mmCIF file of C-alpha atoms and ligand atoms in Angstrom:
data_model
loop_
_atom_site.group_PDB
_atom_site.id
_atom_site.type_symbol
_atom_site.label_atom_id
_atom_site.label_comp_id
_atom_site.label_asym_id
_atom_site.label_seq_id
_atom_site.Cartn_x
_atom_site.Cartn_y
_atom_site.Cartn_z
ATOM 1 C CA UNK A 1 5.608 -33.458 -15.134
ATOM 2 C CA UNK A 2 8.764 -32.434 -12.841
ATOM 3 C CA UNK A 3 10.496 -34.593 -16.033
ATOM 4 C CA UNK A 4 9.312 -32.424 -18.522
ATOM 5 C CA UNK A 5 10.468 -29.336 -16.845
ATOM 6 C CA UNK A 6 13.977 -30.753 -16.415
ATOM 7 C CA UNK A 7 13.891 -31.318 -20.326
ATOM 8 C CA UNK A 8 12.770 -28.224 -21.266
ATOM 9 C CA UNK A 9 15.256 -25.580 -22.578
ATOM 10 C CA UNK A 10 12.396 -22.942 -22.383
ATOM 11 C CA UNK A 11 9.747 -22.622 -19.814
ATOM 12 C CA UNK A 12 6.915 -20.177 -19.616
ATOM 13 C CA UNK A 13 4.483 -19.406 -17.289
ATOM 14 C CA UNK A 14 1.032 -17.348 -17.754
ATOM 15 C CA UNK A 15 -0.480 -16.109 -14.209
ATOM 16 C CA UNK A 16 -3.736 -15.139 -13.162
ATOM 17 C CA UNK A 17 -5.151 -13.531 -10.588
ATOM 18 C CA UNK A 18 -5.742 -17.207 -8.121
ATOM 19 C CA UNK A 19 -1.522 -17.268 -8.206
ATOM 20 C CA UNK A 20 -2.790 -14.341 -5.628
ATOM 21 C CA UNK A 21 -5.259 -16.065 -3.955
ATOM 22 C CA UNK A 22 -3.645 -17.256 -1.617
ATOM 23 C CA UNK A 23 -2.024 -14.096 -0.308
ATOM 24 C CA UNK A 24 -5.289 -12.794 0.093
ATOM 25 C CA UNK A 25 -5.742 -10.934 -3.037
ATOM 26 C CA UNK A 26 -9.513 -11.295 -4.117
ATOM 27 C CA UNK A 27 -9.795 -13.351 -7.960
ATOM 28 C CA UNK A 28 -12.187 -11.382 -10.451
ATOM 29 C CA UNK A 29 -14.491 -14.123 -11.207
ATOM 30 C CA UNK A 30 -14.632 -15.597 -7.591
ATOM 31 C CA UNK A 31 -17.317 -15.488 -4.861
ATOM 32 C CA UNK A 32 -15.539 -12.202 -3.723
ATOM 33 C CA UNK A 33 -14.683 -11.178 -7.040
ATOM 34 C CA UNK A 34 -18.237 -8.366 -7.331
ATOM 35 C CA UNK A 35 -17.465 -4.932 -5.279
ATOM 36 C CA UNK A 36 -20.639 -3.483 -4.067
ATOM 37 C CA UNK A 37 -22.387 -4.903 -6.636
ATOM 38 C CA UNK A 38 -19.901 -4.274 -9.458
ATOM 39 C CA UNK A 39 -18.526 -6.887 -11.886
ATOM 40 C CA UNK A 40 -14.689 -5.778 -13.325
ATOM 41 C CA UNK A 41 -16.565 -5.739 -16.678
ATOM 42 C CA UNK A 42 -18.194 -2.951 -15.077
ATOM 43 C CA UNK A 43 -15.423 -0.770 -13.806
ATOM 44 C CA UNK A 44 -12.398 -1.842 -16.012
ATOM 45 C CA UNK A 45 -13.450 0.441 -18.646
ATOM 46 C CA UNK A 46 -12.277 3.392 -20.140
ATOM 47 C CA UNK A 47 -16.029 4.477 -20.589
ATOM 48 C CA UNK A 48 -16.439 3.722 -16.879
ATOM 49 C CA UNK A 49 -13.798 5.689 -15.982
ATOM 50 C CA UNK A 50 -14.890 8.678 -18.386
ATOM 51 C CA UNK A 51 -18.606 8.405 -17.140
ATOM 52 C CA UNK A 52 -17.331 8.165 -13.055
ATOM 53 C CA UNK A 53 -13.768 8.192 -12.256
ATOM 54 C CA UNK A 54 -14.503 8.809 -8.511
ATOM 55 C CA UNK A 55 -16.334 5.723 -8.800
ATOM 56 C CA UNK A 56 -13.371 3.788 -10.746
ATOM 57 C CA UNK A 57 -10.537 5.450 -8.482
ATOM 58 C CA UNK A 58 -12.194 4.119 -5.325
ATOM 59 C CA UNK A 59 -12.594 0.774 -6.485
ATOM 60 C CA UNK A 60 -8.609 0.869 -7.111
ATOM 61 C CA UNK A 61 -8.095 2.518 -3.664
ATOM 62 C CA UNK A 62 -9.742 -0.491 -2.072
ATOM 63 C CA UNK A 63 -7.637 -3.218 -4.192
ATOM 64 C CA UNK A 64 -4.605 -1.058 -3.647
ATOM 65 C CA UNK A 65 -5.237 -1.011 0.443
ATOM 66 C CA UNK A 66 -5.566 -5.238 0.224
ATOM 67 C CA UNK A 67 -2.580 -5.507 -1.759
ATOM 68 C CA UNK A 68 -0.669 -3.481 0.130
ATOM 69 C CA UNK A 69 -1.322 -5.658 3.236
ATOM 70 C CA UNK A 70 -1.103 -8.932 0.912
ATOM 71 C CA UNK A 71 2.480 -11.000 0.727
ATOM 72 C CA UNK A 72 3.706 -12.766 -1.862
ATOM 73 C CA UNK A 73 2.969 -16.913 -1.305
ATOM 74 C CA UNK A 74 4.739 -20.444 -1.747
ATOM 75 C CA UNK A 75 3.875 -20.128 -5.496
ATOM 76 C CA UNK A 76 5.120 -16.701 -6.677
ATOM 77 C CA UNK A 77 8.418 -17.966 -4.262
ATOM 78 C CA UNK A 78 9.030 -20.741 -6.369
ATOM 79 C CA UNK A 79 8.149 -19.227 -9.681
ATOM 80 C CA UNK A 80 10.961 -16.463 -8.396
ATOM 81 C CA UNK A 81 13.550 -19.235 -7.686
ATOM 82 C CA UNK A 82 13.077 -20.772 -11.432
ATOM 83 C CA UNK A 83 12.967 -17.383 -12.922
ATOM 84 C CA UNK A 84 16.163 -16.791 -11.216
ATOM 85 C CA UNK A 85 18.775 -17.846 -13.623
ATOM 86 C CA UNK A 86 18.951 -18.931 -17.346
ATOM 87 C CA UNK A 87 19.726 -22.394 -18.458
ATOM 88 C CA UNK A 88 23.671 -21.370 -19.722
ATOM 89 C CA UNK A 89 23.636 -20.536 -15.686
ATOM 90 C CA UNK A 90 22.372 -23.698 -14.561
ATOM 91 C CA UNK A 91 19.353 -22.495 -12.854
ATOM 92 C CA UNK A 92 17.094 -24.572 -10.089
ATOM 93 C CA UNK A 93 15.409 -25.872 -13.387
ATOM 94 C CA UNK A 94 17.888 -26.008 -15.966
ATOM 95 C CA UNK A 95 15.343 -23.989 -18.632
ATOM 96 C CA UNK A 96 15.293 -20.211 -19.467
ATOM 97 C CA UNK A 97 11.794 -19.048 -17.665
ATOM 98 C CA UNK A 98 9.682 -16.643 -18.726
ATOM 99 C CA UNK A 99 6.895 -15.256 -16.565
ATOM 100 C CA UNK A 100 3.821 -13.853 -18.093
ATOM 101 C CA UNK A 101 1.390 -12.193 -15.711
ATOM 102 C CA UNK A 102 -2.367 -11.028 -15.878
ATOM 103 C CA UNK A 103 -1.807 -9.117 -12.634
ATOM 104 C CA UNK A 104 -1.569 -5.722 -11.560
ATOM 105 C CA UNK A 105 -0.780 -6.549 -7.885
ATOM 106 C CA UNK A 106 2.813 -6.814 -8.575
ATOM 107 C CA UNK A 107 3.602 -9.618 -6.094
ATOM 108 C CA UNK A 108 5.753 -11.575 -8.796
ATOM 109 C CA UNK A 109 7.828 -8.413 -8.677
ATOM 110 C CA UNK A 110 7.739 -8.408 -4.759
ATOM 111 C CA UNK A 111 8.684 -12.309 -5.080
ATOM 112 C CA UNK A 112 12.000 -11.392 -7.019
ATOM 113 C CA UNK A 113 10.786 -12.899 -10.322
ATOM 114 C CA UNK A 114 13.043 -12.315 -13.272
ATOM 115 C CA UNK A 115 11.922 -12.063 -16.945
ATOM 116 C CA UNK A 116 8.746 -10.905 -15.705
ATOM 117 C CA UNK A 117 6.102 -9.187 -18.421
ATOM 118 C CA UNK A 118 3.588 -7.559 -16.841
ATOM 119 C CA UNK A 119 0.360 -7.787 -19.599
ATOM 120 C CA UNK A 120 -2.064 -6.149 -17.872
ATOM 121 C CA UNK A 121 0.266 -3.068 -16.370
ATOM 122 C CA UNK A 122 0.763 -2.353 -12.323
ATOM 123 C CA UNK A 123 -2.179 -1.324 -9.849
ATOM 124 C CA UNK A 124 1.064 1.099 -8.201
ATOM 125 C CA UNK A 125 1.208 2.921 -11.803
ATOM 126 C CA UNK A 126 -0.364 5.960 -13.406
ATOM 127 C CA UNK A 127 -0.687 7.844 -16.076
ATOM 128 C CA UNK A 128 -2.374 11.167 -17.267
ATOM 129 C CA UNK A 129 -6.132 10.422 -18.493
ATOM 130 C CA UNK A 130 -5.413 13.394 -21.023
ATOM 131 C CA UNK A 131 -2.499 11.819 -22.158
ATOM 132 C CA UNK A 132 -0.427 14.856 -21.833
ATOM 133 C CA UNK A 133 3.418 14.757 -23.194
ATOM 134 C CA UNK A 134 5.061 14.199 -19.806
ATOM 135 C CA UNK A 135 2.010 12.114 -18.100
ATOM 136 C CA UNK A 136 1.778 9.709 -21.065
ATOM 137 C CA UNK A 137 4.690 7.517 -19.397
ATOM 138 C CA UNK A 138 3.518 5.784 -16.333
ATOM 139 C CA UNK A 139 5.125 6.846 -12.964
ATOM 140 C CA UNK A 140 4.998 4.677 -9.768
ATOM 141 C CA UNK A 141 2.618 6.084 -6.812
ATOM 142 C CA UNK A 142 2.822 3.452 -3.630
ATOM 143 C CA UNK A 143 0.637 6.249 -0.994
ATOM 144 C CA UNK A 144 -2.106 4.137 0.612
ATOM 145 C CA UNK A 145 -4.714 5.895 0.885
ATOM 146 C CA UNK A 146 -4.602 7.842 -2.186
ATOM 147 C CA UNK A 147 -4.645 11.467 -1.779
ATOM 148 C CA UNK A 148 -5.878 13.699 -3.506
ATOM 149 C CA UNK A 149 -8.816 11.553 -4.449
ATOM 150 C CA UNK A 150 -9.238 11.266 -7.286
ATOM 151 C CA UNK A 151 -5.295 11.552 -7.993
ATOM 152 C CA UNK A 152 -3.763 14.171 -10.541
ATOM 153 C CA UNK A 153 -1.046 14.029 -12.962
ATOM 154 C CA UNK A 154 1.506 16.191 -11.630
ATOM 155 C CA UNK A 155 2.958 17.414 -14.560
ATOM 156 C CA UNK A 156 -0.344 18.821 -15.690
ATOM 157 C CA UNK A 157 -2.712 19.132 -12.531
ATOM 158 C CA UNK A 158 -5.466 16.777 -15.300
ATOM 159 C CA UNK A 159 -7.292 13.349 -13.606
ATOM 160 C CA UNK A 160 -4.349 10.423 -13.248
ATOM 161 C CA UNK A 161 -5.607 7.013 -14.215
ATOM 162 C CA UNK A 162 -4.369 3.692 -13.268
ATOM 163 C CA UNK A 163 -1.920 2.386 -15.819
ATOM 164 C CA UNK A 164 -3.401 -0.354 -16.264
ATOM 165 C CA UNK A 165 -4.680 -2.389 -19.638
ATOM 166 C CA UNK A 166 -8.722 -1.786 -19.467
ATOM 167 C CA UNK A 167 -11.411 -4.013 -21.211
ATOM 168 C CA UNK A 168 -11.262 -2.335 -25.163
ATOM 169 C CA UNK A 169 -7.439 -0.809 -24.627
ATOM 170 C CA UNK A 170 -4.702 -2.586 -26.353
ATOM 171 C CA UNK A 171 -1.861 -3.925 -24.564
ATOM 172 C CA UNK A 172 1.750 -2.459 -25.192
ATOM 173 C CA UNK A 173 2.914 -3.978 -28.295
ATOM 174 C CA UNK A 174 6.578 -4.831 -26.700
ATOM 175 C CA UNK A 175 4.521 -6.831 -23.676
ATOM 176 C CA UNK A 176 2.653 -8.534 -26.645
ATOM 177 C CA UNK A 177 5.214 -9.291 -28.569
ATOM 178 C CA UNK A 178 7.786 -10.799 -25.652
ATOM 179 C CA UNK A 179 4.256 -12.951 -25.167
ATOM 180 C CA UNK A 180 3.679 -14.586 -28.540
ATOM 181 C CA UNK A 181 7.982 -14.931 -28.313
ATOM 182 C CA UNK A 182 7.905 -17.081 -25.558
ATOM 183 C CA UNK A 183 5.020 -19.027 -26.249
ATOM 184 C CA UNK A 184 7.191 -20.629 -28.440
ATOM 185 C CA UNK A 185 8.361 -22.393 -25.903
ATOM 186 C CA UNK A 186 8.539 -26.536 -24.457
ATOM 187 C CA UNK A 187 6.671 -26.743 -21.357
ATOM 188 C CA UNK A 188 3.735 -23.756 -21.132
ATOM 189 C CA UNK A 189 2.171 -23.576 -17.634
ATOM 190 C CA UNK A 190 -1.447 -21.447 -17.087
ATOM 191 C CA UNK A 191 -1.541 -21.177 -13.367
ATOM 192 C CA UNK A 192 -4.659 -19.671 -11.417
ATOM 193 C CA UNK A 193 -6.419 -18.098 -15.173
ATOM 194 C CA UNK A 194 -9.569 -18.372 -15.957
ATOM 195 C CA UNK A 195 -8.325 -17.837 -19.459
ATOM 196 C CA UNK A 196 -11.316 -16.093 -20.529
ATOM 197 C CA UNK A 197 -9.947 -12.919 -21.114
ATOM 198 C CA UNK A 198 -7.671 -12.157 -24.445
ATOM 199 C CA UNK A 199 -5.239 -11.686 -25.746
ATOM 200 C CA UNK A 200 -3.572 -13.868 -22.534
ATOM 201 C CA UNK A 201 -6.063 -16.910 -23.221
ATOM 202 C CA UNK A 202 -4.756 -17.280 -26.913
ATOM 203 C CA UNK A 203 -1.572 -17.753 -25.672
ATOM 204 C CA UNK A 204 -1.863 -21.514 -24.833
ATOM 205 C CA UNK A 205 -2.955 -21.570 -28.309
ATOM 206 C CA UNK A 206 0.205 -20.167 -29.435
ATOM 207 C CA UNK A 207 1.726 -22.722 -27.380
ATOM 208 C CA UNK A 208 0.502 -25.728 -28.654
ATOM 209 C CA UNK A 209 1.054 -24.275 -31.868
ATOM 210 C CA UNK A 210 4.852 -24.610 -31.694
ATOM 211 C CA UNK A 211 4.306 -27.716 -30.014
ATOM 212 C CA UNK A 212 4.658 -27.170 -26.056
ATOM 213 C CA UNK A 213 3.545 -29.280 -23.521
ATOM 214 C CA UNK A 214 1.065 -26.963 -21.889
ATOM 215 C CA UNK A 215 -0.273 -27.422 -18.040
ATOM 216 C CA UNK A 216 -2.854 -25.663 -16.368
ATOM 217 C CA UNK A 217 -2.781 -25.556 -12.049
ATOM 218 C CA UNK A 218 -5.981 -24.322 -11.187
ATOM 219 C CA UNK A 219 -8.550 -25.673 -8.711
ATOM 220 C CA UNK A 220 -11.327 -25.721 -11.203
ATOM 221 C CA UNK A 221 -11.888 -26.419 -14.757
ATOM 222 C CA UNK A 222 -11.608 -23.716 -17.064
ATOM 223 C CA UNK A 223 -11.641 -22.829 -20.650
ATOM 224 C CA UNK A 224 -8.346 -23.913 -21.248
ATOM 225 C CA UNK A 225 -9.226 -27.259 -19.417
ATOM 226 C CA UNK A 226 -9.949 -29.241 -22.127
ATOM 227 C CA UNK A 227 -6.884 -27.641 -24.477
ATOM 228 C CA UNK A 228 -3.963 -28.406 -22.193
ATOM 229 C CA UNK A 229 -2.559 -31.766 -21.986
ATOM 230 C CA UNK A 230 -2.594 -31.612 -18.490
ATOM 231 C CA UNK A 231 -4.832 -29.921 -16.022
ATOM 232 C CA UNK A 232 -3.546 -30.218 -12.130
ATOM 233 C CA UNK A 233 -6.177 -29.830 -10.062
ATOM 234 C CA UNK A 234 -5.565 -27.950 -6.976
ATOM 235 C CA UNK A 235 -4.281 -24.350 -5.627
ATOM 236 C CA UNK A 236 -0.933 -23.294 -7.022
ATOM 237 C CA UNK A 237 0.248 -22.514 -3.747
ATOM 238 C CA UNK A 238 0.496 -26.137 -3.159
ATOM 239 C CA UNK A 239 1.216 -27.507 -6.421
ATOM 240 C CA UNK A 240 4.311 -25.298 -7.329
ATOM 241 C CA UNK A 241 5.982 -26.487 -4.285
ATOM 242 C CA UNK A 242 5.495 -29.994 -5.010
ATOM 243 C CA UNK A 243 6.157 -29.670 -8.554
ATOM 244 C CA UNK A 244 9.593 -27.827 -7.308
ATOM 245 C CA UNK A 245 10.232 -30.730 -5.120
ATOM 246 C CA UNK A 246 10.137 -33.230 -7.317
ATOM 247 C CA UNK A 247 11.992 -31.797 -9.814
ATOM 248 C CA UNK A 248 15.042 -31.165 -7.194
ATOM 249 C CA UNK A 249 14.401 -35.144 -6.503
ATOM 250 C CA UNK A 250 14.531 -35.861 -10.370
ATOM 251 C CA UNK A 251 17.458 -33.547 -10.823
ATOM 252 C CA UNK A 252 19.424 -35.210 -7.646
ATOM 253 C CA UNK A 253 18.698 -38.851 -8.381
ATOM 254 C CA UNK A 254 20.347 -37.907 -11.833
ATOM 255 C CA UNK A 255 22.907 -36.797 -10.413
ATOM 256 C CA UNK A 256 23.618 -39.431 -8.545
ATOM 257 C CA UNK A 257 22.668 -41.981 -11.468
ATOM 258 C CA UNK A 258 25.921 -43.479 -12.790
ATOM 259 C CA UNK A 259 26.396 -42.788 -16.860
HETATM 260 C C1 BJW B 1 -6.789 -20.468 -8.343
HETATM 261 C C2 BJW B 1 -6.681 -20.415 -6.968
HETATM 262 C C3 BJW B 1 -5.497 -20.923 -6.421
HETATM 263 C C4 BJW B 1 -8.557 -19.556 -7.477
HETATM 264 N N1 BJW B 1 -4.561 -21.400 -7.224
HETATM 265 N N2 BJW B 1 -5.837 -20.964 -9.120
HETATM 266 C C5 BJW B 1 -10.972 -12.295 -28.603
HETATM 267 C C6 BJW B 1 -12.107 -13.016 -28.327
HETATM 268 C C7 BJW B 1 -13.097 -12.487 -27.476
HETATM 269 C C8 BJW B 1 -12.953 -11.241 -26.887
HETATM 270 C C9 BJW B 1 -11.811 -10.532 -27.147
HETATM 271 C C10 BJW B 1 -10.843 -11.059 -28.011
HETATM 272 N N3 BJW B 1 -9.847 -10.152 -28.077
HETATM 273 C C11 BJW B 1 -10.137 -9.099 -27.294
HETATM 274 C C12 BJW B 1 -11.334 -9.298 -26.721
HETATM 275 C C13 BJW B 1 -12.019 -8.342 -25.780
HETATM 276 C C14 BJW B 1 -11.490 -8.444 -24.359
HETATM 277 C C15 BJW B 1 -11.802 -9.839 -23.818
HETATM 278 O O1 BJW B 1 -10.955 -10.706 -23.745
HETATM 279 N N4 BJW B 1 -13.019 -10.054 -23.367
HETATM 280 C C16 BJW B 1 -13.407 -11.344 -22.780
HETATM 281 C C17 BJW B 1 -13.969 -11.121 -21.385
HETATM 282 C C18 BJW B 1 -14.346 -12.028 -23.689
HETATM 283 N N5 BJW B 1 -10.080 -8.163 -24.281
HETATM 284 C C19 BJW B 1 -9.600 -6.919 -24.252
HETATM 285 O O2 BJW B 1 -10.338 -5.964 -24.345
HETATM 286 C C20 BJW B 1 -8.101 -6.749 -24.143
HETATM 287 N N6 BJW B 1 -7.642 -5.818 -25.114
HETATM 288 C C21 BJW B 1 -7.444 -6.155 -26.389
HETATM 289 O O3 BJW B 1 -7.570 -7.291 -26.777
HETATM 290 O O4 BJW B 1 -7.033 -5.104 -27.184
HETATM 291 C C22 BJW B 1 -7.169 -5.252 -28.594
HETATM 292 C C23 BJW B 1 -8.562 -4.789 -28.900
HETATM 293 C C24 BJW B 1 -8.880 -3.483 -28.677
HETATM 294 C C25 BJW B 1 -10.167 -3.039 -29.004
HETATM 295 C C26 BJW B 1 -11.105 -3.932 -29.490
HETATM 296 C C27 BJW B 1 -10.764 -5.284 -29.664
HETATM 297 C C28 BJW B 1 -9.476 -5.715 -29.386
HETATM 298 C C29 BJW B 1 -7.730 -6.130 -22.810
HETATM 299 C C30 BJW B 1 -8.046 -7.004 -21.657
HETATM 300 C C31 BJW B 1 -7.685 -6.294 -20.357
HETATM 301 C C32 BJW B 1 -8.221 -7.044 -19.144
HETATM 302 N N7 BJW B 1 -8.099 -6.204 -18.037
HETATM 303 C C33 BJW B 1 -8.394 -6.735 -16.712
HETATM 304 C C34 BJW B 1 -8.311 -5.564 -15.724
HETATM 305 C C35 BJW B 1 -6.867 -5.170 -15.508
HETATM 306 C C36 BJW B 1 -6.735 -4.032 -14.606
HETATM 307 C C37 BJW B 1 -7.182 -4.349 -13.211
HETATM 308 O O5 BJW B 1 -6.782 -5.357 -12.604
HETATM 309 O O6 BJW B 1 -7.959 -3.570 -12.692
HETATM 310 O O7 BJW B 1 -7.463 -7.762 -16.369
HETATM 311 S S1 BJW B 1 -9.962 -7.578 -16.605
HETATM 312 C C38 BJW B 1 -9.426 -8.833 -15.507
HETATM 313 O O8 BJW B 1 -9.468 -10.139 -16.137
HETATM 314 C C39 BJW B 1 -7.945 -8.540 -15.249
HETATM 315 C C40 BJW B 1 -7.348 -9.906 -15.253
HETATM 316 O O9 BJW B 1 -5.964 -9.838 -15.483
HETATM 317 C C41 BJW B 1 -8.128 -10.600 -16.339
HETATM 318 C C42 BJW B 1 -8.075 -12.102 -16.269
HETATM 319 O O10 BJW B 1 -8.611 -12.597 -15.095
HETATM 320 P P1 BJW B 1 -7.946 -13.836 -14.378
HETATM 321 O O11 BJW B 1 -6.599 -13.462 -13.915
HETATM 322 O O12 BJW B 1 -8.045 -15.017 -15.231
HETATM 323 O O13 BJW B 1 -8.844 -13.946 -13.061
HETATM 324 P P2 BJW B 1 -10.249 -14.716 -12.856
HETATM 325 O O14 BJW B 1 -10.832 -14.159 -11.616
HETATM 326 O O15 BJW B 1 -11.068 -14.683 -14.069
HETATM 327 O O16 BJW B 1 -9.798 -16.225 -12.628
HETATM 328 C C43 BJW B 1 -9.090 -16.638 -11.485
HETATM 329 C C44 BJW B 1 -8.815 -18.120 -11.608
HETATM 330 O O17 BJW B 1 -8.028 -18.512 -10.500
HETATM 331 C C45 BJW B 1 -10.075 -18.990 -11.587
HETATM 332 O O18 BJW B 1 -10.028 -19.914 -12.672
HETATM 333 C C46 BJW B 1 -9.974 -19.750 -10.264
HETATM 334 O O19 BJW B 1 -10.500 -21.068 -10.322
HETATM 335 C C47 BJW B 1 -8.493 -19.766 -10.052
HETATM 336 N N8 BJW B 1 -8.039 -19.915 -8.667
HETATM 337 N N9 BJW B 1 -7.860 -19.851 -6.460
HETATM 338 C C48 BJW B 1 -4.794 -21.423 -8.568
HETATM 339 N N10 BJW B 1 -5.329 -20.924 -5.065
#
């Protein structure tokens, strides 16, 4: 494996919410994933939003209030470090590294990552719910606890809503578009996904298509287990760092190897 990602010219990564797990951010479809006794399905709705937004707003208030106490961990650290330069720079892999994210919690961002497209938006984003001309571009609101609650768009006093990509709402067609680019791509790692959510999960598809070597870290099976050509078993707090060390090892005895 650590072989393969010294080979590869282009590496990219899709993340899901257990690269977060770690840190202490609660996964969607874990044992802690329900709040109260709401599934994301739920609450990650524009309908939900429309029929409660108290409701929908508080849920974010509580996920904001964890991630704001949450750090990034060994694996967004060394996905940072091989995000960090591009192969013409001779980065700690020598492969230009693309990092695809699922998450709102912005922890890749925290972690330094480079080349970092963030599919599903940012939970320290909003936008105006009535879309008007200045509110329709997110703007960055970090206040833990939110207030006022529910928050307003201050350009025109409407409900704010987290700018984030909801169950039914497209994604932003530059995000998709950088995504089906680099899943063209040599070595395609899904790290801590479920991959049961689209259009992320087709993107290992997409991958094989051009012919990548694709690699899923995840503790348990999902439904890209049986798709990848290799599924490491295990948190990806632990297996990024190994994977990291063995590629330095690779890359050194190289070095050292006489031509
Ligand atoms: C560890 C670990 C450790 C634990 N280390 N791992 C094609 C087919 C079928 C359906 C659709 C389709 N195309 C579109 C759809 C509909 C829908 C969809 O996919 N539904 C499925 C549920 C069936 N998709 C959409 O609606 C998308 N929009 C779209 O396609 O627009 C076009 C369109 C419009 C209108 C009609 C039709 C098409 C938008 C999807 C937006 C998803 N949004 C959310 C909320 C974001 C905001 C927020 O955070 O509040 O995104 S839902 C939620 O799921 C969140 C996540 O990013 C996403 C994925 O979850 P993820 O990250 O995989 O987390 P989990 O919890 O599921 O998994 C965690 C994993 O970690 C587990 O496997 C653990 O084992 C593992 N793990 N510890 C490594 N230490």
């Amino acid at each position: 494996m650590a072989a393969r990602l010294l080979a590869a010219r282009r590496v990219t990564i899709l993340t899901g919410a257990g690269v977060s797990a770690a840190s202490g951010v609660p996964t969607f479809r874990g044992p802690d994933g329900l709040w109260r006794q709401y599934r994301p399905e739920d609450l990650a709705t524009s309908t939900a939003f429309a029929r409660n937004p108290e409701l929908v707003w508080e849920w974010y208030g509580w996920r904001r209030a964890k991630v704001a106490a949450c750090h990034p961990n060994a694996a967004h650290t060394v996905i940072a470090a091989w995000s960090a330069s591009e192969a013409a720079e001779g980065g700690r892999i020598p492969a230009d590294v693309m990092v695809l994210t699922q998450n709102v919690d912005d922890l890749h961002l925290r972690a330094g990552t480079r080349r970092l497209v963030r599919l599903h938006g940012s939970i320290w984003e909003m936008s105006c719910w009535g879309r008007c001309s200045a509110g329709a571009s997110p703007w960055r609101d970090e206040n833990v606890p939110l207030s006022p609650m529910p928050p307003r768009c201050p350009h025109c006093r409407g409900l704010a809503r987290p700018a984030v990509v909801w169950f039914g709402e497209s994604l932003r067609a530059a995000d998709v578009e950088s995504a089906i680019d680099a899943a063209a791509c040599d070595v395609f790692l899904t790290v801590g996904t479920s991959a049961i959510v689209y259009p992320a999960a087709g993107l290992v598809h997409e991958a094989r298509r051009h012919g990548a070597f694709t690699v899923e870290i995840n503790p348990d099976d999902t439904a890209a287990s049986t798709i990848v050509d290799v599924a490491l078993h295990g948190g990806a707090e632990q297996i990024l760092p190994e994977l990291d060390r063995l590629a330095k090892q690779d890359a050194g005895a190289r070095l050292r190897r006489p031509e």
